[in-house]
CSV table of C-alpha atoms in Angstrom, one decimal:
chain,number,residue,atom,x,y,z
A,870,MET,CA,58.1,79.0,-44.3
A,871,LEU,CA,56.0,77.9,-41.3
A,872,LYS,CA,55.2,80.6,-38.8
A,873,GLN,CA,56.7,80.0,-35.4
A,874,LYS,CA,54.2,79.4,-32.6
A,875,GLU,CA,53.7,82.6,-30.7
A,876,ILE,CA,54.3,82.5,-27.0
A,877,ASN,CA,51.2,83.4,-24.9
A,878,LYS,CA,52.5,85.7,-22.2
A,879,GLY,CA,50.6,86.9,-19.1
A,880,GLU,CA,51.2,88.5,-15.7
A,881,ILE,CA,50.2,87.7,-12.1
A,882,VAL,CA,47.3,89.8,-10.8
A,883,SER,CA,47.2,88.4,-7.2
A,884,VAL,CA,48.8,85.7,-5.0
A,885,ARG,CA,46.9,84.3,-2.1
A,886,GLY,CA,48.7,81.3,-0.5
A,887,SER,CA,48.7,78.6,-3.3
A,888,ILE,CA,46.1,80.4,-5.4
A,889,VAL,CA,47.4,82.6,-8.2
A,890,ASP,CA,45.3,84.8,-10.5
A,891,ALA,CA,46.9,85.8,-13.8
A,892,ARG,CA,45.8,88.0,-16.8
A,893,PHE,CA,46.5,86.8,-20.4
A,894,PRO,CA,45.3,89.6,-22.7
A,895,ARG,CA,46.1,87.8,-26.0
A,896,LYS,CA,44.6,84.3,-25.4
A,897,LEU,CA,42.9,82.7,-22.4
A,898,PRO,CA,44.8,79.5,-21.4
A,899,LEU,CA,42.7,76.3,-21.3
A,900,ILE,CA,41.6,74.6,-18.1
A,901,HIS,CA,44.4,72.3,-16.7
A,902,SER,CA,47.0,74.3,-18.8
A,903,GLU,CA,50.4,74.5,-17.3
A,904,LEU,CA,51.7,78.1,-16.6
A,905,ARG,CA,55.4,78.6,-15.9
A,906,GLY,CA,57.3,81.5,-14.4
A,907,GLU,CA,60.7,82.2,-13.1
A,908,GLU,CA,62.1,84.6,-10.4
A,909,GLY,CA,65.8,84.4,-10.1
A,910,LYS,CA,66.8,80.7,-9.8
A,911,THR,CA,63.3,79.7,-8.6
A,912,LYS,CA,60.9,78.1,-11.1
A,913,TYR,CA,57.1,78.3,-10.6
A,914,ILE,CA,54.5,75.9,-12.1
A,915,ILE,CA,50.8,76.8,-11.9
A,916,GLU,CA,47.8,74.8,-13.2
A,917,VAL,CA,44.7,76.6,-14.4
A,918,VAL,CA,41.6,75.5,-12.6
A,919,THR,CA,39.0,78.1,-13.5
A,920,HIS,CA,38.3,81.1,-15.8
A,921,LEU,CA,37.4,84.3,-14.0
A,922,ASP,CA,36.6,86.5,-17.0
A,923,HIS,CA,37.6,86.9,-20.7
A,924,GLU,CA,41.3,87.4,-19.9
A,925,THR,CA,41.8,86.3,-16.3
A,926,VAL,CA,42.4,82.8,-15.0
A,927,ARG,CA,42.7,81.3,-11.5
A,928,GLY,CA,45.3,78.6,-10.9
A,929,ILE,CA,46.6,76.4,-8.1
A,930,ALA,CA,50.4,76.5,-7.6
A,931,LEU,CA,52.1,73.1,-7.7
A,932,THR,CA,55.4,74.6,-6.4
A,933,THR,CA,55.9,77.1,-3.5
A,934,THR,CA,54.7,80.6,-4.2
A,935,ARG,CA,57.4,82.3,-2.1
A,936,GLY,CA,58.9,85.1,-4.1
A,937,LEU,CA,56.0,85.5,-6.5
A,938,SER,CA,54.5,89.0,-6.7
A,939,ARG,CA,51.9,91.0,-8.6
A,940,GLY,CA,53.2,91.8,-12.1
A,941,SER,CA,55.5,88.7,-12.3
A,942,PRO,CA,55.5,87.3,-15.9
A,943,LEU,CA,54.0,83.9,-16.7
A,944,ILE,CA,54.1,81.8,-19.9
A,945,ASP,CA,51.2,79.6,-21.0
A,946,MET,CA,52.8,76.2,-22.0
A,947,ASP,CA,49.6,75.3,-24.0
A,948,GLN,CA,49.7,71.8,-22.5
A,949,THR,CA,48.7,69.9,-19.4
A,950,LEU,CA,51.1,68.6,-16.8
A,951,LYS,CA,53.0,65.6,-18.3
A,952,VAL,CA,55.0,62.7,-16.9
A,953,PRO,CA,57.5,60.3,-18.5
A,954,VAL,CA,56.5,56.8,-19.5
A,955,GLY,CA,58.5,53.8,-20.5
A,956,LYS,CA,60.7,50.9,-19.2
A,957,GLU,CA,63.4,53.4,-18.2
A,958,LEU,CA,61.1,54.4,-15.2
A,959,LEU,CA,61.8,51.0,-13.4
A,960,GLY,CA,63.8,51.4,-10.3
A,961,ARG,CA,63.4,55.1,-10.1
A,962,MET,CA,61.7,57.7,-7.8
A,963,PHE,CA,59.7,60.7,-9.2
A,964,ASN,CA,57.8,63.8,-8.1
A,965,VAL,CA,54.5,65.1,-9.6
A,966,PHE,CA,56.4,66.8,-12.5
A,967,GLY,CA,58.0,63.5,-13.6
A,968,GLU,CA,61.4,64.7,-12.3
A,969,THR,CA,63.7,62.1,-10.7
A,970,ILE,CA,64.2,62.6,-6.9
A,971,ASP,CA,66.5,59.7,-6.1
A,972,GLY,CA,69.8,61.5,-6.9
A,973,GLU,CA,70.6,59.1,-9.8
A,974,GLY,CA,70.4,61.7,-12.6
A,975,SER,CA,67.7,62.6,-15.1
A,976,LEU,CA,66.0,60.2,-17.6
A,977,MET,CA,67.1,60.5,-21.3
A,978,ASP,CA,65.0,59.7,-24.4
A,979,VAL,CA,61.7,58.9,-22.7
A,980,GLY,CA,58.2,59.6,-24.0
A,981,TRP,CA,55.9,62.1,-22.1
A,982,LYS,CA,52.2,61.8,-21.6
A,983,SER,CA,49.5,64.0,-20.1
A,984,ILE,CA,48.4,63.0,-16.5
A,985,TYR,CA,44.8,63.5,-17.6
A,986,GLN,CA,43.8,60.3,-19.5
A,987,PRO,CA,40.2,59.2,-19.9
A,988,PRO,CA,39.1,55.9,-18.1
A,989,ILE,CA,38.9,52.8,-20.2
A,990,PRO,CA,35.3,52.5,-21.6
A,991,LEU,CA,33.2,49.6,-20.3
A,992,SER,CA,33.5,47.7,-23.6
A,993,GLY,CA,37.3,47.6,-23.3
A,994,ARG,CA,37.3,46.1,-19.7
A,995,THR,CA,37.5,42.5,-18.7
A,996,VAL,CA,35.2,41.3,-15.9
A,997,SER,CA,37.4,38.6,-14.3
A,998,THR,CA,36.9,36.9,-10.9
A,999,GLU,CA,40.4,35.8,-10.3
A,1000,VAL,CA,41.8,35.8,-6.7
A,1001,PHE,CA,45.0,37.8,-6.1
A,1002,SER,CA,47.0,35.8,-3.5
A,1003,THR,CA,49.2,37.7,-1.0
A,1004,GLY,CA,50.6,34.9,1.2
A,1005,ILE,CA,49.1,36.6,4.2
A,1006,LYS,CA,46.8,34.1,6.0
A,1007,ALA,CA,44.2,36.6,7.4
A,1008,ILE,CA,43.7,38.2,4.0
A,1009,ASP,CA,43.7,35.2,1.8
A,1010,VAL,CA,41.3,33.2,4.0
A,1011,LEU,CA,38.8,35.8,5.1
A,1012,ALA,CA,39.0,38.7,2.7
A,1013,PRO,CA,40.6,37.5,-0.6
A,1014,LEU,CA,41.7,40.3,-3.0
A,1015,GLU,CA,40.6,40.5,-6.6
A,1016,ARG,CA,43.1,40.6,-9.4
A,1017,GLY,CA,42.5,43.8,-11.2
A,1018,GLY,CA,40.3,45.1,-8.3
A,1019,LYS,CA,40.6,47.8,-5.7
A,1020,THR,CA,41.3,47.0,-2.1
A,1021,GLY,CA,41.1,49.5,0.8
A,1022,LEU,CA,43.2,49.2,4.0
A,1023,PHE,CA,41.2,51.1,6.5
A,1024,GLY,CA,42.6,52.2,9.9
A,1025,GLY,CA,43.4,55.1,12.2
A,1026,ALA,CA,46.9,56.4,12.8
A,1027,GLY,CA,49.6,53.8,13.9
A,1028,VAL,CA,47.7,50.5,13.4
A,1029,GLY,CA,50.0,49.2,10.7
A,1030,LYS,CA,48.7,50.3,7.2
A,1031,THR,CA,52.1,51.2,5.8
A,1032,VAL,CA,53.7,48.1,7.2
A,1033,LEU,CA,51.0,45.9,5.6
A,1034,ILE,CA,51.5,47.7,2.3
A,1035,THR,CA,55.3,47.2,2.3
A,1036,GLU,CA,54.7,43.5,3.1
A,1037,ILE,CA,52.3,43.1,0.2
A,1038,ILE,CA,55.0,44.6,-2.1
A,1039,HIS,CA,57.6,42.2,-0.8
A,1040,LYS,CA,55.3,39.1,-1.1
A,1041,VAL,CA,53.7,40.0,-4.4
A,1042,MET,CA,57.2,40.5,-6.0
A,1043,GLY,CA,58.1,37.0,-5.0
A,1044,ILE,CA,54.8,35.5,-6.1
A,1045,TYR,CA,53.9,37.4,-9.3
A,1046,GLY,CA,56.9,39.3,-10.6
A,1047,GLY,CA,55.2,42.0,-12.7
A,1048,VAL,CA,55.6,45.7,-12.0
A,1049,SER,CA,54.8,47.5,-8.8
A,1050,PHE,CA,54.0,51.2,-8.4
A,1051,PHE,CA,54.1,52.9,-5.0
A,1052,CYS,CA,52.4,56.3,-4.9
A,1053,GLY,CA,52.9,58.2,-1.7
A,1054,ILE,CA,50.3,61.0,-1.3
A,1055,GLY,CA,51.1,63.4,1.6
A,1056,GLU,CA,53.6,61.0,3.1
A,1057,ARG,CA,56.4,62.1,5.5
A,1058,CYS,CA,59.9,62.5,3.8
A,1059,ARG,CA,61.3,60.0,6.4
A,1060,GLU,CA,58.8,57.3,5.3
A,1061,ALA,CA,59.6,57.8,1.6
A,1062,GLU,CA,63.3,57.4,2.2
A,1063,GLU,CA,62.9,54.4,4.5
A,1064,LEU,CA,60.6,52.7,2.0
A,1065,PHE,CA,63.1,53.3,-0.8
A,1066,ARG,CA,65.8,51.6,1.2
A,1067,GLU,CA,63.6,48.7,2.2
A,1068,ILE,CA,62.5,48.0,-1.4
A,1069,LYS,CA,66.2,48.2,-2.5
A,1070,ALA,CA,67.3,45.8,0.3
A,1071,ALA,CA,64.5,43.4,-0.6
A,1072,GLY,CA,66.0,43.2,-4.2
A,1073,VAL,CA,62.7,44.3,-5.9
A,1074,LEU,CA,63.6,47.9,-6.8
A,1075,ASP,CA,64.3,46.9,-10.4
A,1076,ASN,CA,60.6,46.2,-10.9
A,1077,THR,CA,59.3,49.1,-8.9
A,1078,VAL,CA,58.5,52.7,-9.7
A,1079,MET,CA,57.9,55.2,-6.8
A,1080,LEU,CA,56.2,58.5,-6.9
A,1081,PHE,CA,55.9,61.0,-4.0
A,1082,GLY,CA,53.8,64.1,-3.4
A,1083,GLN,CA,55.1,64.7,0.1
A,1084,MET,CA,53.6,66.3,3.1
A,1085,HIS,CA,55.6,69.5,2.9
A,1086,GLU,CA,54.6,70.1,-0.8
A,1087,PRO,CA,51.7,72.4,-1.8
A,1088,PRO,CA,48.2,70.9,-1.9
A,1089,GLY,CA,48.2,71.1,-5.7
A,1090,ALA,CA,51.1,68.7,-6.0
A,1091,ARG,CA,49.6,66.2,-3.5
A,1092,PHE,CA,46.3,66.4,-5.4
A,1093,ARG,CA,47.8,65.5,-8.8
A,1094,ILE,CA,50.4,62.9,-7.8
A,1095,GLY,CA,47.8,60.1,-8.0
A,1096,HIS,CA,46.9,60.9,-11.6
A,1097,ALA,CA,50.7,61.1,-12.5
A,1098,ALA,CA,51.2,57.5,-11.0
A,1099,LEU,CA,48.2,56.2,-12.9
A,1100,THR,CA,49.4,57.6,-16.2
A,1101,MET,CA,52.8,55.7,-15.7
A,1102,ALA,CA,51.0,52.5,-14.6
A,1103,GLU,CA,48.6,52.6,-17.6
A,1104,TYR,CA,51.6,52.6,-20.0
A,1105,PHE,CA,52.8,49.2,-18.5
A,1106,ARG,CA,49.3,47.8,-18.6
A,1107,ASP,CA,48.4,48.9,-22.2
A,1108,GLU,CA,51.8,49.0,-24.0
A,1109,GLU,CA,53.9,46.5,-22.1
A,1110,LYS,CA,50.9,44.1,-21.5
A,1111,LYS,CA,51.9,43.6,-17.9
A,1112,ASP,CA,50.0,43.1,-14.6
A,1113,VAL,CA,50.6,46.1,-12.5
A,1114,LEU,CA,50.3,46.4,-8.7
A,1115,LEU,CA,49.5,49.9,-7.6
A,1116,LEU,CA,49.9,50.8,-4.0
A,1117,ILE,CA,48.6,54.1,-2.8
A,1118,ASP,CA,49.4,55.5,0.7
A,1119,ASN,CA,47.3,57.3,1.6
A,1120,ILE,CA,44.1,58.0,-0.3
A,1121,PHE,CA,42.7,60.1,2.5
A,1122,ARG,CA,45.6,62.6,1.9
A,1123,PHE,CA,44.4,62.9,-1.8
A,1124,ILE,CA,40.9,63.8,-0.5
A,1125,GLN,CA,42.5,66.2,2.1
A,1126,ALA,CA,44.5,67.9,-0.7
A,1127,GLY,CA,41.4,68.3,-2.7
A,1128,SER,CA,39.7,69.8,0.3
A,1129,GLU,CA,42.5,72.3,0.8
A,1130,VAL,CA,42.4,73.3,-2.9
A,1131,SER,CA,38.6,73.7,-2.7
A,1132,GLY,CA,38.9,75.9,0.3
A,1133,LEU,CA,41.6,78.0,-1.2
A,1134,LEU,CA,39.4,78.5,-4.3
A,1135,GLY,CA,36.6,79.8,-2.1
A,1136,GLN,CA,34.1,77.0,-2.8
A,1137,LEU,CA,31.4,76.4,-0.2
A,1138,PRO,CA,32.3,73.4,1.9
A,1139,SER,CA,30.0,70.3,2.0
A,1140,ARG,CA,29.4,67.9,4.9
A,1141,VAL,CA,32.0,67.9,7.7
A,1142,GLY,CA,33.9,70.6,5.8
A,1143,TYR,CA,34.8,68.5,2.8
A,1144,GLN,CA,34.8,69.8,-0.8
A,1145,PRO,CA,31.5,69.7,-2.6
A,1146,THR,CA,33.2,67.8,-5.5
A,1147,LEU,CA,34.6,65.0,-3.3
A,1148,GLY,CA,32.6,62.2,-5.1
A,1149,THR,CA,33.6,63.4,-8.6
A,1150,GLU,CA,37.3,63.9,-7.8
A,1151,LEU,CA,37.6,60.5,-6.2
A,1152,ALA,CA,35.8,58.8,-9.1
A,1153,GLU,CA,38.1,60.5,-11.6
A,1154,LEU,CA,41.0,58.8,-10.0
A,1155,GLN,CA,39.4,55.4,-9.1
A,1156,GLU,CA,37.7,54.7,-12.4
A,1157,ARG,CA,41.1,54.7,-14.2
A,1158,ILE,CA,42.1,51.6,-12.1
A,1159,CYS,CA,40.8,48.6,-14.0
A,1160,SER,CA,41.7,45.5,-16.1
A,1161,THR,CA,41.7,45.2,-19.8
A,1162,THR,CA,42.3,42.3,-22.2
A,1163,SER,CA,46.0,43.2,-22.4
A,1164,GLY,CA,46.8,43.6,-18.6
A,1165,SER,CA,45.5,44.6,-15.3
A,1166,ILE,CA,46.1,47.2,-12.6
A,1167,THR,CA,45.4,45.8,-9.1
A,1168,SER,CA,45.3,48.5,-6.5
A,1169,VAL,CA,45.8,48.4,-2.7
A,1170,GLN,CA,45.0,51.7,-1.0
A,1171,ALA,CA,45.7,52.7,2.5
A,1172,VAL,CA,42.8,54.8,3.9
A,1173,TYR,CA,43.3,56.8,7.0
A,1174,VAL,CA,40.0,57.0,8.9
A,1175,PRO,CA,39.7,60.3,10.8
A,1176,ALA,CA,39.2,59.6,14.6
A,1177,ASP,CA,38.4,56.0,13.7
A,1178,ASP,CA,35.0,57.2,12.4
A,1179,PHE,CA,33.8,55.0,9.5
A,1180,THR,CA,30.8,57.3,8.8
A,1181,ASP,CA,33.2,60.1,7.8
A,1182,PRO,CA,32.5,61.1,4.2
A,1183,SER,CA,36.0,60.4,3.0
A,1184,ALA,CA,35.7,56.7,4.2
A,1185,VAL,CA,32.1,56.3,2.9
A,1186,HIS,CA,33.0,57.6,-0.6
A,1187,THR,CA,36.1,55.4,-0.8
A,1188,PHE,CA,34.1,52.3,0.3
A,1189,SER,CA,31.9,52.5,-2.8
A,1190,HIS,CA,34.8,51.9,-5.2
A,1191,LEU,CA,36.3,48.9,-3.5
A,1192,SER,CA,36.0,45.1,-4.2
A,1193,ALA,CA,37.7,44.2,-0.8
A,1194,THR,CA,38.0,46.1,2.5
A,1195,ILE,CA,40.6,45.3,5.1
A,1196,VAL,CA,39.9,47.0,8.4
A,1197,LEU,CA,42.8,47.4,10.8
A,1198,SER,CA,41.7,47.5,14.5
A,1199,ARG,CA,43.4,49.5,17.2
A,1200,LYS,CA,42.0,47.0,19.8
A,1201,ARG,CA,43.7,44.0,18.1
A,1202,ALA,CA,47.0,46.0,17.7
A,1203,SER,CA,46.9,46.7,21.4
A,1204,GLU,CA,46.5,42.9,22.1
A,1205,GLY,CA,49.6,42.2,19.9
A,1206,LEU,CA,47.6,40.5,17.2
A,1207,TYR,CA,49.5,41.5,14.1
A,1208,PRO,CA,48.5,42.1,11.3
A,1209,ALA,CA,45.8,43.8,13.3
A,1210,ILE,CA,43.0,42.9,10.8
A,1211,ASP,CA,39.5,42.9,12.2
A,1212,PRO,CA,37.9,39.9,10.4
A,1213,LEU,CA,34.3,40.9,11.3
A,1214,GLN,CA,34.6,44.4,9.8
A,1215,SER,CA,36.7,43.3,6.8
A,1216,GLY,CA,35.1,41.7,3.8
A,1217,SER,CA,35.5,40.9,0.1
A,1218,LYS,CA,33.2,40.5,-2.9
A,1219,MET,CA,35.3,37.5,-3.9
A,1220,LEU,CA,34.1,35.5,-0.9
A,1221,MET,CA,31.6,33.5,-2.9
A,1222,PRO,CA,31.4,29.7,-3.5
A,1223,HIS,CA,31.6,30.0,-7.3
A,1224,ILE,CA,34.8,32.1,-7.2
A,1225,ILE,CA,36.9,30.7,-4.3
A,1226,GLY,CA,35.3,27.2,-4.2
A,1227,LYS,CA,32.8,25.6,-1.8
A,1228,ARG,CA,35.4,24.3,0.7
A,1229,HIS,CA,37.1,27.7,1.2
A,1230,TYR,CA,33.7,29.5,1.4
A,1231,GLN,CA,32.2,27.2,4.0
A,1232,LEU,CA,35.4,27.3,6.1
A,1233,ALA,CA,35.5,31.1,6.0
A,1234,ARG,CA,31.8,31.3,7.0
A,1235,GLU,CA,32.4,28.9,9.9
A,1236,ILE,CA,35.5,30.9,11.1
A,1237,LEU,CA,33.6,34.2,11.0
A,1238,LYS,CA,30.6,32.6,12.8
A,1239,ILE,CA,32.9,31.4,15.7
A,1240,LEU,CA,34.7,34.8,15.9
A,1241,ALA,CA,31.3,36.7,15.9
A,1242,ASN,CA,30.0,34.4,18.7
A,1243,TYR,CA,33.2,35.0,20.7
A,1244,GLU,CA,32.8,38.8,20.3
A,1245,GLU,CA,29.3,38.5,21.8
A,1246,LEU,CA,30.5,36.4,24.7
A,1247,LYS,CA,33.3,38.8,25.7
A,1248,ASP,CA,30.9,40.9,27.8
A,1249,ILE,CA,29.6,37.9,29.7
A,1250,ILE,CA,33.2,36.7,30.3
A,1251,ALA,CA,34.2,40.1,31.6
A,1252,MET,CA,31.3,40.2,34.1
A,1253,LEU,CA,30.9,36.6,35.2
A,1254,GLY,CA,34.1,34.8,34.1
A,1255,LEU,CA,34.7,31.9,31.7
A,1256,GLU,CA,33.4,29.3,34.2
A,1257,GLU,CA,29.8,30.5,33.9
A,1258,LEU,CA,29.6,29.7,30.2
A,1259,SER,CA,28.0,26.6,28.9
A,1260,GLN,CA,30.3,23.8,27.5
A,1261,GLU,CA,29.4,24.8,24.0
A,1262,ASP,CA,30.2,28.5,24.5
A,1263,ARG,CA,33.4,27.6,26.2
A,1264,ARG,CA,34.4,25.5,23.2
A,1265,THR,CA,33.7,28.5,20.9
A,1266,VAL,CA,36.0,30.7,23.1
A,1267,TYR,CA,38.8,28.2,22.9
A,1268,LEU,CA,38.5,27.8,19.1
A,1269,ALA,CA,38.2,31.6,18.5
A,1270,ARG,CA,41.3,32.4,20.6
A,1271,ARG,CA,43.3,29.8,18.8
A,1272,LEU,CA,42.1,31.0,15.4
A,1273,GLU,CA,43.0,34.6,16.3
A,1274,ARG,CA,46.5,33.6,17.1
A,1275,PHE,CA,46.9,31.4,14.0
A,1276,PHE,CA,46.0,34.5,11.9
A,1277,THR,CA,49.0,36.4,13.3
A,1278,GLN,CA,52.0,36.2,11.0
A,1279,PRO,CA,55.6,37.4,11.1
A,1280,PHE,CA,56.4,39.9,8.3
A,1281,PHE,CA,59.6,40.2,6.3
A,1282,THR,CA,59.6,44.0,6.6
A,1283,THR,CA,59.5,43.8,10.4
A,1284,GLU,CA,62.2,41.2,10.9
A,1285,GLN,CA,64.7,43.7,12.3
A,1286,PHE,CA,62.2,45.0,14.9
A,1287,THR,CA,60.6,41.8,16.1
A,1288,GLY,CA,63.3,39.2,15.7
A,1289,HIS,CA,60.7,36.9,14.0
A,1290,LYS,CA,61.7,35.6,10.5
A,1291,GLY,CA,59.1,36.6,7.9
A,1292,LYS,CA,56.8,33.8,6.6
A,1293,THR,CA,54.7,33.4,3.4
A,1294,VAL,CA,51.9,31.0,3.7
A,1295,GLU,CA,50.2,29.4,0.7
A,1296,LEU,CA,46.3,29.5,0.7
A,1297,GLU,CA,46.1,25.7,0.8
A,1298,ASP,CA,48.4,25.6,3.9
A,1299,ALA,CA,46.3,28.4,5.6
A,1300,LEU,CA,43.0,26.5,4.9
A,1301,GLU,CA,44.5,23.2,6.2
A,1302,GLY,CA,45.6,25.0,9.4
A,1303,CYS,CA,42.2,26.4,10.0
A,1304,GLU,CA,40.5,23.0,9.4
A,1305,ARG,CA,42.8,21.2,11.8
A,1306,ILE,CA,42.2,23.8,14.5
A,1307,LEU,CA,38.4,23.5,14.1
A,1308,ASP,CA,38.7,19.7,14.2
A,1309,GLY,CA,40.2,20.0,17.7
A,1310,GLU,CA,43.7,18.7,16.8
A,1311,PHE,CA,45.3,21.6,18.8
A,1312,ASP,CA,43.0,21.8,21.8
A,1313,THR,CA,45.7,20.4,24.0
A,1314,PHE,CA,48.3,22.9,22.8
A,1315,PRO,CA,48.8,26.2,24.5
A,1316,GLU,CA,47.3,29.2,22.6
A,1317,ASN,CA,50.8,30.8,22.3
A,1318,SER,CA,52.1,27.9,20.3
A,1319,LEU,CA,49.9,29.2,17.4
A,1320,TYR,CA,51.1,32.8,17.8
A,1321,MET,CA,53.4,34.3,15.1
A,1322,ILE,CA,53.8,31.1,13.1
A,1323,GLY,CA,53.5,30.3,9.3
A,1324,LYS,CA,52.2,26.8,8.6
A,1325,ILE,CA,50.2,25.0,11.3
A,1326,ASP,CA,52.8,22.3,11.8
A,1327,GLU,CA,55.2,24.9,13.3
A,1328,ALA,CA,52.9,24.9,16.4
A,1329,LYS,CA,54.2,21.4,17.2
A,1330,LYS,CA,57.8,22.5,17.2
A,1331,ALA,CA,57.1,25.5,19.5
């Protein structure tokens, strides 16, 4: 008769905020092991992060520690944190433990997988250079996304990162089908609930999986939710052979949660107070996002930039992992140019003639040149006025202002606020519009006729 597995029991030695020290005299739990305890009706889950001596471990609590005290019993589950995987996940909302939080009942008969999976080795990856179309003019023309690549949406608070992400979900569902994952790291409860309703109203919930490590949860839960989302997404890529769109909002909150955990563990802070392991922790998450021969994970990540400072270590480390960067500008948002994408700061590795084609490449370079010249002329216009410019410079200003307005676009997710019906614009239509503006076809039209339209011909109806 097989001997039943003996339960490894321990007890809490100390509790300091979210940090719990526990003693296991029989056997020391492994790093990342899940420890569980119960006080009354409250359940506690703790993850081992370091060994202090031959029988004491230090862990980070993934649930609240209210009610825990010295001497409270803990059980070593002898496994890492796991989340469910499978088709049954579609249309549901989860927390970091893989529990449903949408009030629709628990999942039955699903497989469970550890949130710690190794990245795909280089030999198993595909190096493709396929453009991922979004139907948003400013992105597709000036900073095209890579299928199976990583895109960062950079911007301070309130410039439209979350709105742009929800719009990409809406448009991509219509263009590609596939499966979308939304991972909310450190998001407000209100935003999670609103997004769930928006996706349901858009009719795309059946192909979407949502995970949230919300703002009120302990730092440990916010720090692990990204790995939980990737484990679920990898199942659809590797087993179901699907293309997956992974949206993360906000990657800075992941870094921030890591910083909180590091501080609580007593590690010496690095530059600007961030954790010394910032680069490693970010790479562990980012390197799992890739394409294989069976499918791809394309990621769009919102990145909050503290105080709009792009030299901040969190922004610098995130930049190094991305194939495209879309920078949202507060100045453009204040001028009413939505989406508030700054074309001169944004960029993409896909913007090369052999990938997007010669015509698209030359057009994008010409547009960026005109916008850069206009930016330099702004100071002269402010001091001396438009009349003092040469004929050529005046022409640059007229073209730049028309292009800026043409790159605005009404979104489906903001229809109820703006009254403008959402528009999707094919890349060919966007390129044609830019060419016709540069050829001078719309010189006699007022600038506002090009504002918040889809295709260029709508300017003639305005």
